[in-house]
PDB file of C-alpha atoms in Angstrom:
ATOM      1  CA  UNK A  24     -26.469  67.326 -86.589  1.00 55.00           C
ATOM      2  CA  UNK A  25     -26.240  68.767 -83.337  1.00 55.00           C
ATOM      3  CA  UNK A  26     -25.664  66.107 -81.536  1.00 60.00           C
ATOM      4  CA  UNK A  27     -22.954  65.164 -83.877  1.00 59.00           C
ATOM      5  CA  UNK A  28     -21.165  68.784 -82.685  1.00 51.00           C
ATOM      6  CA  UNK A  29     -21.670  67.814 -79.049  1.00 53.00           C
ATOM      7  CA  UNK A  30     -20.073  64.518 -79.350  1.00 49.00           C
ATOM      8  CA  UNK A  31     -16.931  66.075 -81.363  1.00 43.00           C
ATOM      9  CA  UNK A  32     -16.915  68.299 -78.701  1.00 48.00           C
ATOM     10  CA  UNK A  33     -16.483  65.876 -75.817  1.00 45.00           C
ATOM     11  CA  UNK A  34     -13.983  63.657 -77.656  1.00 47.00           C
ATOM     12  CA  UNK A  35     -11.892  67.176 -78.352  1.00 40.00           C
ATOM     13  CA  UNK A  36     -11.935  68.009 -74.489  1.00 43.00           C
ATOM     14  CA  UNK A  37     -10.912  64.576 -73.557  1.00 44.00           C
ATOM     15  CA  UNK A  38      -8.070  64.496 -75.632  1.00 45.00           C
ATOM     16  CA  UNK A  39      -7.105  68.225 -74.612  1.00 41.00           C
ATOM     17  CA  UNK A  40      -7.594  66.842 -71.127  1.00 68.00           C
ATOM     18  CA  UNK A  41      -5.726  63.662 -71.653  1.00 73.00           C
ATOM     19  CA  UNK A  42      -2.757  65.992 -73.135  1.00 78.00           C
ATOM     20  CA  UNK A  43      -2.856  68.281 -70.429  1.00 85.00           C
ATOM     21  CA  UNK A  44      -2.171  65.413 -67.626  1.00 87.00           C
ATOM     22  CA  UNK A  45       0.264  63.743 -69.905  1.00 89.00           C
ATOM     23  CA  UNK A  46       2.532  67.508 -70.429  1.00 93.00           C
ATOM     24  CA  UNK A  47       1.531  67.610 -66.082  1.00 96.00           C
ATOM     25  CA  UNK A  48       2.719  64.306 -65.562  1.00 95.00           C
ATOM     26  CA  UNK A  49       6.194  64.832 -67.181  1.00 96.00           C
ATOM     27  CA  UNK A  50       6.671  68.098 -65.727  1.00 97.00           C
ATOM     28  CA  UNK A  51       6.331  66.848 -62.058  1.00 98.00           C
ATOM     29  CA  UNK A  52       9.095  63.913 -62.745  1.00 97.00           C
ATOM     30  CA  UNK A  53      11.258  66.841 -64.050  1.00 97.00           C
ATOM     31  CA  UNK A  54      11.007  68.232 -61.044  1.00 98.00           C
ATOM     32  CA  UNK A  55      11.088  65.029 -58.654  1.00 97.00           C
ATOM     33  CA  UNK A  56      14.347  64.373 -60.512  1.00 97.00           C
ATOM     34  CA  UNK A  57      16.055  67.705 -60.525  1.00 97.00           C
ATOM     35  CA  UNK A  58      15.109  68.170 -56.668  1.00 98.00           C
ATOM     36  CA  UNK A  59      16.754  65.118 -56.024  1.00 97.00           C
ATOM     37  CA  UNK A  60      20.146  65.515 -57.048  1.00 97.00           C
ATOM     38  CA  UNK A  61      20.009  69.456 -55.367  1.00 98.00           C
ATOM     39  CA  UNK A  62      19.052  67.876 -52.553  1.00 97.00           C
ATOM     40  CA  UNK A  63      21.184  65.727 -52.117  1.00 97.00           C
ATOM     41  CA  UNK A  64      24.140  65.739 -54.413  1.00 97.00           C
ATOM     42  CA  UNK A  65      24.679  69.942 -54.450  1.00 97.00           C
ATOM     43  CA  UNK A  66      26.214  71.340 -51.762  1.00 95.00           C
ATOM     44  CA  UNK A  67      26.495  75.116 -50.711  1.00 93.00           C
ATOM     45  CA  UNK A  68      26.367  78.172 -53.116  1.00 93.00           C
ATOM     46  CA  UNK A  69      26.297  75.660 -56.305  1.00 96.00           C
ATOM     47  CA  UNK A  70      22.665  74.082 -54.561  1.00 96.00           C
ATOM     48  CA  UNK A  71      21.415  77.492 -53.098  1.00 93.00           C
ATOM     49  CA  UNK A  72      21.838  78.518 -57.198  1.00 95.00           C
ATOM     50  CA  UNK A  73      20.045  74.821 -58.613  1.00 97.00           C
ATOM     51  CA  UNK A  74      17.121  75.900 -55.358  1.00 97.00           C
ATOM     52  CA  UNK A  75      16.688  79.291 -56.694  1.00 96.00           C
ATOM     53  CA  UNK A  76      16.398  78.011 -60.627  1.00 97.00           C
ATOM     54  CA  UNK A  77      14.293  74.961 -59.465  1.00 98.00           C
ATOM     55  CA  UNK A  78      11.701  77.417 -57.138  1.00 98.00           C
ATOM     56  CA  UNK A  79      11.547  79.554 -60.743  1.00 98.00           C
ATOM     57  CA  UNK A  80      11.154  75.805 -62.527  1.00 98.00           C
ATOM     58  CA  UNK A  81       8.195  75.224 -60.541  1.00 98.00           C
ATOM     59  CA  UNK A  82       6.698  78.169 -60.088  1.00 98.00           C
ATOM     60  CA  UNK A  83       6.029  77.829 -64.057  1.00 98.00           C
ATOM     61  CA  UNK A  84       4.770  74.616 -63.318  1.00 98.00           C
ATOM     62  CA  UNK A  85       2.400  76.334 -60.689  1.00 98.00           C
ATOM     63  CA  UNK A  86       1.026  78.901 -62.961  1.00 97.00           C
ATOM     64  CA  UNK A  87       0.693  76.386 -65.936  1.00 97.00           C
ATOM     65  CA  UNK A  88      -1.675  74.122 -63.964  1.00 97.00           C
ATOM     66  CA  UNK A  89      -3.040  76.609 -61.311  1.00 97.00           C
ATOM     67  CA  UNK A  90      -5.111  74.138 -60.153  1.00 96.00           C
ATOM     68  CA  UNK A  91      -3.462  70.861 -59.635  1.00 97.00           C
ATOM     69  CA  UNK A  92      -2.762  70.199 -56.503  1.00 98.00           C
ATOM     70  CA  UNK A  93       0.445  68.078 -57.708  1.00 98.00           C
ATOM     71  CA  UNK A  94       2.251  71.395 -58.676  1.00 98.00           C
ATOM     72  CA  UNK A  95       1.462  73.164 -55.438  1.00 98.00           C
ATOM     73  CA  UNK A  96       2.698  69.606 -53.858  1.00 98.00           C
ATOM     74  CA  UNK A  97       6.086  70.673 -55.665  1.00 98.00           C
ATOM     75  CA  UNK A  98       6.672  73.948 -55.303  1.00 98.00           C
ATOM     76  CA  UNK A  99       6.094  73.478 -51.865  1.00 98.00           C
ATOM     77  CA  UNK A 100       8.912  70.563 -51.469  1.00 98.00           C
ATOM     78  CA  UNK A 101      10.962  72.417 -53.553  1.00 98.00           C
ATOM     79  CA  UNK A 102      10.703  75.774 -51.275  1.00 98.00           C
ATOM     80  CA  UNK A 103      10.340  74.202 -48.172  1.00 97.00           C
ATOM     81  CA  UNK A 104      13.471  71.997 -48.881  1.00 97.00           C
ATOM     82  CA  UNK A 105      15.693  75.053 -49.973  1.00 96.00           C
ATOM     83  CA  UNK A 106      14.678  76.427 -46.823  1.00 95.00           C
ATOM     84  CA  UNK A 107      16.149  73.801 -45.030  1.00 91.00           C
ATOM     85  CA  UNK A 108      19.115  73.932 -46.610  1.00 91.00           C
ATOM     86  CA  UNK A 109      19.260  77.791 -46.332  1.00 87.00           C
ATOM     87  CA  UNK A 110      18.677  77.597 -42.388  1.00 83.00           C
ATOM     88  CA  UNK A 111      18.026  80.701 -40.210  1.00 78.00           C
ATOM     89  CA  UNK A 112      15.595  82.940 -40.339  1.00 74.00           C
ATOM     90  CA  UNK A 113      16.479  83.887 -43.678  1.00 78.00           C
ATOM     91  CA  UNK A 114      14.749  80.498 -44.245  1.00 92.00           C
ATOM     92  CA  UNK A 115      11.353  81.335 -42.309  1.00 93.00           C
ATOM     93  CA  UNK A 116       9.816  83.273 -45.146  1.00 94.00           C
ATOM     94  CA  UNK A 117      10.568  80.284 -47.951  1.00 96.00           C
ATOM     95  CA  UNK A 118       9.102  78.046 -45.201  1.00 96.00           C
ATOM     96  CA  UNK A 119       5.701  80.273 -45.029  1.00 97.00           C
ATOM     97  CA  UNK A 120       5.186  80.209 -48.698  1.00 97.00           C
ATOM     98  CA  UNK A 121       5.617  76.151 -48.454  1.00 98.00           C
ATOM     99  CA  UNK A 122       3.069  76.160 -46.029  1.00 98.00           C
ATOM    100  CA  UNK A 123       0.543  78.300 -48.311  1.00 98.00           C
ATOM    101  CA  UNK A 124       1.379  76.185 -51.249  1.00 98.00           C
ATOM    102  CA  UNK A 125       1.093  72.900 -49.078  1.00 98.00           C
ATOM    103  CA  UNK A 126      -2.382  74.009 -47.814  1.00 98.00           C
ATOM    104  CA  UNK A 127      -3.816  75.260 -51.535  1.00 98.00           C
ATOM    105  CA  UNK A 128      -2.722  71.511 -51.993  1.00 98.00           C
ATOM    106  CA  UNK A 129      -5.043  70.062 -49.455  1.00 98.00           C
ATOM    107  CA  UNK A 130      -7.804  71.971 -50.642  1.00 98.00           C
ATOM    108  CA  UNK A 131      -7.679  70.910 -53.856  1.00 98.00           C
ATOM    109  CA  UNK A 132      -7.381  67.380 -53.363  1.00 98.00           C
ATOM    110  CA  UNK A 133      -5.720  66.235 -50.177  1.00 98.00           C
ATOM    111  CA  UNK A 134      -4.736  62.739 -51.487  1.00 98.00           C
ATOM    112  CA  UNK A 135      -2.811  63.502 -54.392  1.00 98.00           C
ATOM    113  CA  UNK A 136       0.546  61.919 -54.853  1.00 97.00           C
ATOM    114  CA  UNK A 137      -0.583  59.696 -51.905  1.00 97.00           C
ATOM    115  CA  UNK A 138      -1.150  62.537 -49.091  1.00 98.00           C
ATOM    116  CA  UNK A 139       2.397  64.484 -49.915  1.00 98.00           C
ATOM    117  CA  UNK A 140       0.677  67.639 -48.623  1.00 98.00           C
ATOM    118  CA  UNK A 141      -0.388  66.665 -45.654  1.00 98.00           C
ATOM    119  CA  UNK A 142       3.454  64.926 -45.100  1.00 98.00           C
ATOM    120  CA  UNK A 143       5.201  68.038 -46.209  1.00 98.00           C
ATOM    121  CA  UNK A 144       2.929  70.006 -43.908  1.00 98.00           C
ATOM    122  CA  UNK A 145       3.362  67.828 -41.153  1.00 98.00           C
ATOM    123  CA  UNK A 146       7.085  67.685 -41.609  1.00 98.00           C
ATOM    124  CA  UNK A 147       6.991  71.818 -41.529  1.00 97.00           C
ATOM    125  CA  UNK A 148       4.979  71.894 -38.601  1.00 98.00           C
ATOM    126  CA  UNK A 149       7.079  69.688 -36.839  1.00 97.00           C
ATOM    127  CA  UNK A 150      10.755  71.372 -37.660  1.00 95.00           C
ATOM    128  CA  UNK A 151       9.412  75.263 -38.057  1.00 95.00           C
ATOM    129  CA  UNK A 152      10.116  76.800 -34.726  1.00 92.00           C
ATOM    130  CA  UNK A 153       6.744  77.860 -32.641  1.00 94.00           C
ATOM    131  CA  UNK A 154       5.249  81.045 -31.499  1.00 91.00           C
ATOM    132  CA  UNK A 155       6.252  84.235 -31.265  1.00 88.00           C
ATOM    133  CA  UNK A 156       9.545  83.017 -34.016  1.00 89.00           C
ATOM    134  CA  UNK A 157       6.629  81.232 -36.460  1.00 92.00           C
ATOM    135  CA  UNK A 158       4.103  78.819 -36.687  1.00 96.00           C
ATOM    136  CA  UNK A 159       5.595  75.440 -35.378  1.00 96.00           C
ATOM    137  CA  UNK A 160       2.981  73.165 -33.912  1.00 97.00           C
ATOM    138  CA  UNK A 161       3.626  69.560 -32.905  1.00 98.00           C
ATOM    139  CA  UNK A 162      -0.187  68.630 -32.087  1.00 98.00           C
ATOM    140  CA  UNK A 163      -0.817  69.846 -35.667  1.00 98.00           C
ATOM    141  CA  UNK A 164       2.271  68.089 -36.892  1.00 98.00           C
ATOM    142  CA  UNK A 165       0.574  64.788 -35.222  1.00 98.00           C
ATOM    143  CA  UNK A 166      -2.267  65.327 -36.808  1.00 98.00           C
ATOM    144  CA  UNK A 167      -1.385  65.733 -40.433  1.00 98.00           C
ATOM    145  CA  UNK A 168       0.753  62.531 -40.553  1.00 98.00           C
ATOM    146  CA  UNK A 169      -1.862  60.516 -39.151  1.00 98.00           C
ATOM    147  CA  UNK A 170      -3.865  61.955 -41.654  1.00 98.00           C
ATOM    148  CA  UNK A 171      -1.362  60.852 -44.153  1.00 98.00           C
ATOM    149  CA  UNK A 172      -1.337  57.757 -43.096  1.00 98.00           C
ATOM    150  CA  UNK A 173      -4.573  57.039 -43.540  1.00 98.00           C
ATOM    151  CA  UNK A 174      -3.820  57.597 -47.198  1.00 98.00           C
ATOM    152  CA  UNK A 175      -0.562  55.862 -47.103  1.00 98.00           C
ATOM    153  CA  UNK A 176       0.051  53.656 -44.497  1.00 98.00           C
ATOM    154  CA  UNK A 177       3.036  51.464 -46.364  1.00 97.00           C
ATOM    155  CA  UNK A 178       4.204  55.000 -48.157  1.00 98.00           C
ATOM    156  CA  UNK A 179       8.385  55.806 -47.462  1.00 98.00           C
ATOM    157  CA  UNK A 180       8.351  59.359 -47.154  1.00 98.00           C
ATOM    158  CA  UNK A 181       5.448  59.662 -44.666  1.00 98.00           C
ATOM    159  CA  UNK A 182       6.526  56.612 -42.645  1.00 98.00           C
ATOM    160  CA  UNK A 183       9.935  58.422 -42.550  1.00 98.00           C
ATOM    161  CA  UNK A 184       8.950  62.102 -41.450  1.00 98.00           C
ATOM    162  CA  UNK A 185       6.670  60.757 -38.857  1.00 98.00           C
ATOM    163  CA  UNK A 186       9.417  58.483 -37.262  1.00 98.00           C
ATOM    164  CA  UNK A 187      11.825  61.474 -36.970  1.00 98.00           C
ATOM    165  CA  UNK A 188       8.673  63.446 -35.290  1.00 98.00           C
ATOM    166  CA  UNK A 189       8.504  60.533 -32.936  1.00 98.00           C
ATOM    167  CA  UNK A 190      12.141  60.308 -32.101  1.00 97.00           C
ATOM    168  CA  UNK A 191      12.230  64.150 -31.479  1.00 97.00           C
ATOM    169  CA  UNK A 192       9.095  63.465 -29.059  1.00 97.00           C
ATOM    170  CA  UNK A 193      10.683  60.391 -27.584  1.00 96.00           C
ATOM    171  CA  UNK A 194       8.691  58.042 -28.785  1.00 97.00           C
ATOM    172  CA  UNK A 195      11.430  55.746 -29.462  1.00 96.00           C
ATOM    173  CA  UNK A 196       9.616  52.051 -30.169  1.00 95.00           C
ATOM    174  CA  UNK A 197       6.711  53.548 -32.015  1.00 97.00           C
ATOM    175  CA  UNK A 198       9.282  55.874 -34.310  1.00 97.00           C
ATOM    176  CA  UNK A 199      10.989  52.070 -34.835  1.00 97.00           C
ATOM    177  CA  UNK A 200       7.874  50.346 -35.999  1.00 97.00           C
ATOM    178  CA  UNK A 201       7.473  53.070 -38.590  1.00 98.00           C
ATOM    179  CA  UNK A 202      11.092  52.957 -39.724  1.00 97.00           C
ATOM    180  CA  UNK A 203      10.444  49.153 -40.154  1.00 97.00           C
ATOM    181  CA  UNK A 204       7.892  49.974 -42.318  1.00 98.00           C
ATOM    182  CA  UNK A 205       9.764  52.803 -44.277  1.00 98.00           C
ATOM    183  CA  UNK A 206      12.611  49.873 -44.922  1.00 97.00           C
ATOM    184  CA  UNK A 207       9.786  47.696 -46.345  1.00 97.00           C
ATOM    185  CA  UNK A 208       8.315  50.874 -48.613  1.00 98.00           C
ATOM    186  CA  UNK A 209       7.432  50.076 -52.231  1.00 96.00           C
ATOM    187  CA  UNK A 210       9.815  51.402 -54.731  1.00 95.00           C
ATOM    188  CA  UNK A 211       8.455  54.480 -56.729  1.00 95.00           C
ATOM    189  CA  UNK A 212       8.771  54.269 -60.331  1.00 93.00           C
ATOM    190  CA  UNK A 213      11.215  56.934 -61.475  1.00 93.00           C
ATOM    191  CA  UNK A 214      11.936  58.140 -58.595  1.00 96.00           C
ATOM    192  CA  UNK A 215      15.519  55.898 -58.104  1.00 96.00           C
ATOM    193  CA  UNK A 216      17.458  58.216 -56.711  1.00 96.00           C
ATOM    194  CA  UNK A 217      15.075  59.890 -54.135  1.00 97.00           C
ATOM    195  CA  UNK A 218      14.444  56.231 -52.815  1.00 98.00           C
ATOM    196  CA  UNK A 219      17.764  55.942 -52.277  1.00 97.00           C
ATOM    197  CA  UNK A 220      19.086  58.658 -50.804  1.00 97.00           C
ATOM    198  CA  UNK A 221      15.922  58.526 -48.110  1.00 98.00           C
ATOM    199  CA  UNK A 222      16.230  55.142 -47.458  1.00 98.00           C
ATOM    200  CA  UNK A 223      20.026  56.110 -46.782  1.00 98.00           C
ATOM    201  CA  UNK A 224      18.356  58.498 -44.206  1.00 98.00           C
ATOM    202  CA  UNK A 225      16.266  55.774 -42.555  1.00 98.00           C
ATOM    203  CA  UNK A 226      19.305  53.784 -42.126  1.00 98.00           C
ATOM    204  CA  UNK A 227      20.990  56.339 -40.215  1.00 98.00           C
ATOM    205  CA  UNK A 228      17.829  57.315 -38.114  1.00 98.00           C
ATOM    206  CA  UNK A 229      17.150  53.585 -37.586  1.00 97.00           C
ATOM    207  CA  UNK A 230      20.684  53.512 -36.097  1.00 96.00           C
ATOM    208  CA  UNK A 231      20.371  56.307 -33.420  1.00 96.00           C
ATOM    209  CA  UNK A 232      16.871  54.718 -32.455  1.00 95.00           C
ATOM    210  CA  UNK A 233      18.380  51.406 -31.486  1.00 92.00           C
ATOM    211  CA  UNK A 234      20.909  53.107 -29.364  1.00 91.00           C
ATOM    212  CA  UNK A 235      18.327  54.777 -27.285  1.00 89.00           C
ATOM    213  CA  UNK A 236      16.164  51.741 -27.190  1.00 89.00           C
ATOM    214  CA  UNK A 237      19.739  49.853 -25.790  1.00 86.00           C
ATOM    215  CA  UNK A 238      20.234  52.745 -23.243  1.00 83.00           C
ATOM    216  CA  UNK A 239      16.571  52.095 -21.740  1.00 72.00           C
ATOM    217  CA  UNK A 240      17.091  48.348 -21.320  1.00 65.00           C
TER     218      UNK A 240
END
């Protein structure tokens, strides 16, 4: 009889676990999708409003599944992104929390969602001013994409971010090779729109790369 109980009460936490990831799952593509069209279809006070609502949207998330590293991911993009948009150093405190929630991340399981903490963290690194204004650092930048990388060398987001860190250091062929790859970037199920706006962005980078490639010939 007993071990009847402790095989009912396996096959319950399975299928509490299995419905936990399924209600975890859903919730992250609500947010993928609603940060995509603030990001990149809002403009001004109407997307500062969606950021604000979205950071409350995935702070829930965040205290729902404290310890996914997926929801940290989020809240992370969703904060670090508003801060971009926000700009100045209004923006510096929004990008600190990102950092904290990027980091929890990593801790928890660095290669979820393919490495997007260490990309996001990298991408931080690499835009956040330096010391004594904040914590910019572009050997730690370095380091975290090539640690994403490693995770996800064909991935478009990572191959992106690190090819605008190379242009910004001058790196001008190896920031191409990685835009090459960025072009060639499976598509991501669900995420449409995202894909297309950022392969919009590669375009464009792609673009100002070949000029200064030209201009060295």
């Amino acid at each position: 009889m007993k071990s009847i109980y402790i095989a009912l009460s396996l096959s319950v936490g399975l299928v509490f676990s299995a419905t936990c990831q399924a209600a975890l799952k859903d919730d992250i593509a609500s947010l993928q999708q609603s940060w995509a069209k603030v990001n990149y279809e809002l403009k001004d006070d109407a997307q500062e409003k969606a950021f604000q609502a979205l950071i409350n949207d995935s702070q829930s998330v965040v205290e729902r599944y404290p310890d996914s590293a997926q929801s940290h991911i989020w809240h992370g993009i969703i904060k670090s992104s508003y801060a971009g948009a926000k700009g100045g150093l209004g923006a510096l405190g929004l990008a600190k929390e990102a950092k904290a929630e990027f980091e929890r991340a990593i801790e928890i399981d660095k290669e979820a969602l393919n490495g997007s903490a260490l990309t996001s963290l990298g991408t931080l690194y690499s835009q956040v001013p330096g010391w004594p204004i904040g914590f910019g650092s572009d050997k730690k930048a370095r380091t975290l994409f090539e640690q994403s990388l490693a995770i996800n060398p064909e991935g478009l987001d990572i191959n992106y971010f690190y090819a605008q860190f190379l242009y910004d250091e001058r790196e001008y062929g190896k920031a191409l090779i990685h835009l090459k790859q960025a072009q060639a970037a499976p598509k991501r199920p669900g995420r449409e729109k995202a894909d297309q706006y950022r392969q919009a962005e590669v375009t464009e980078l792609l673009a100002r790369i070949e000029k200064k490639l030209k201009r060295k010939k």
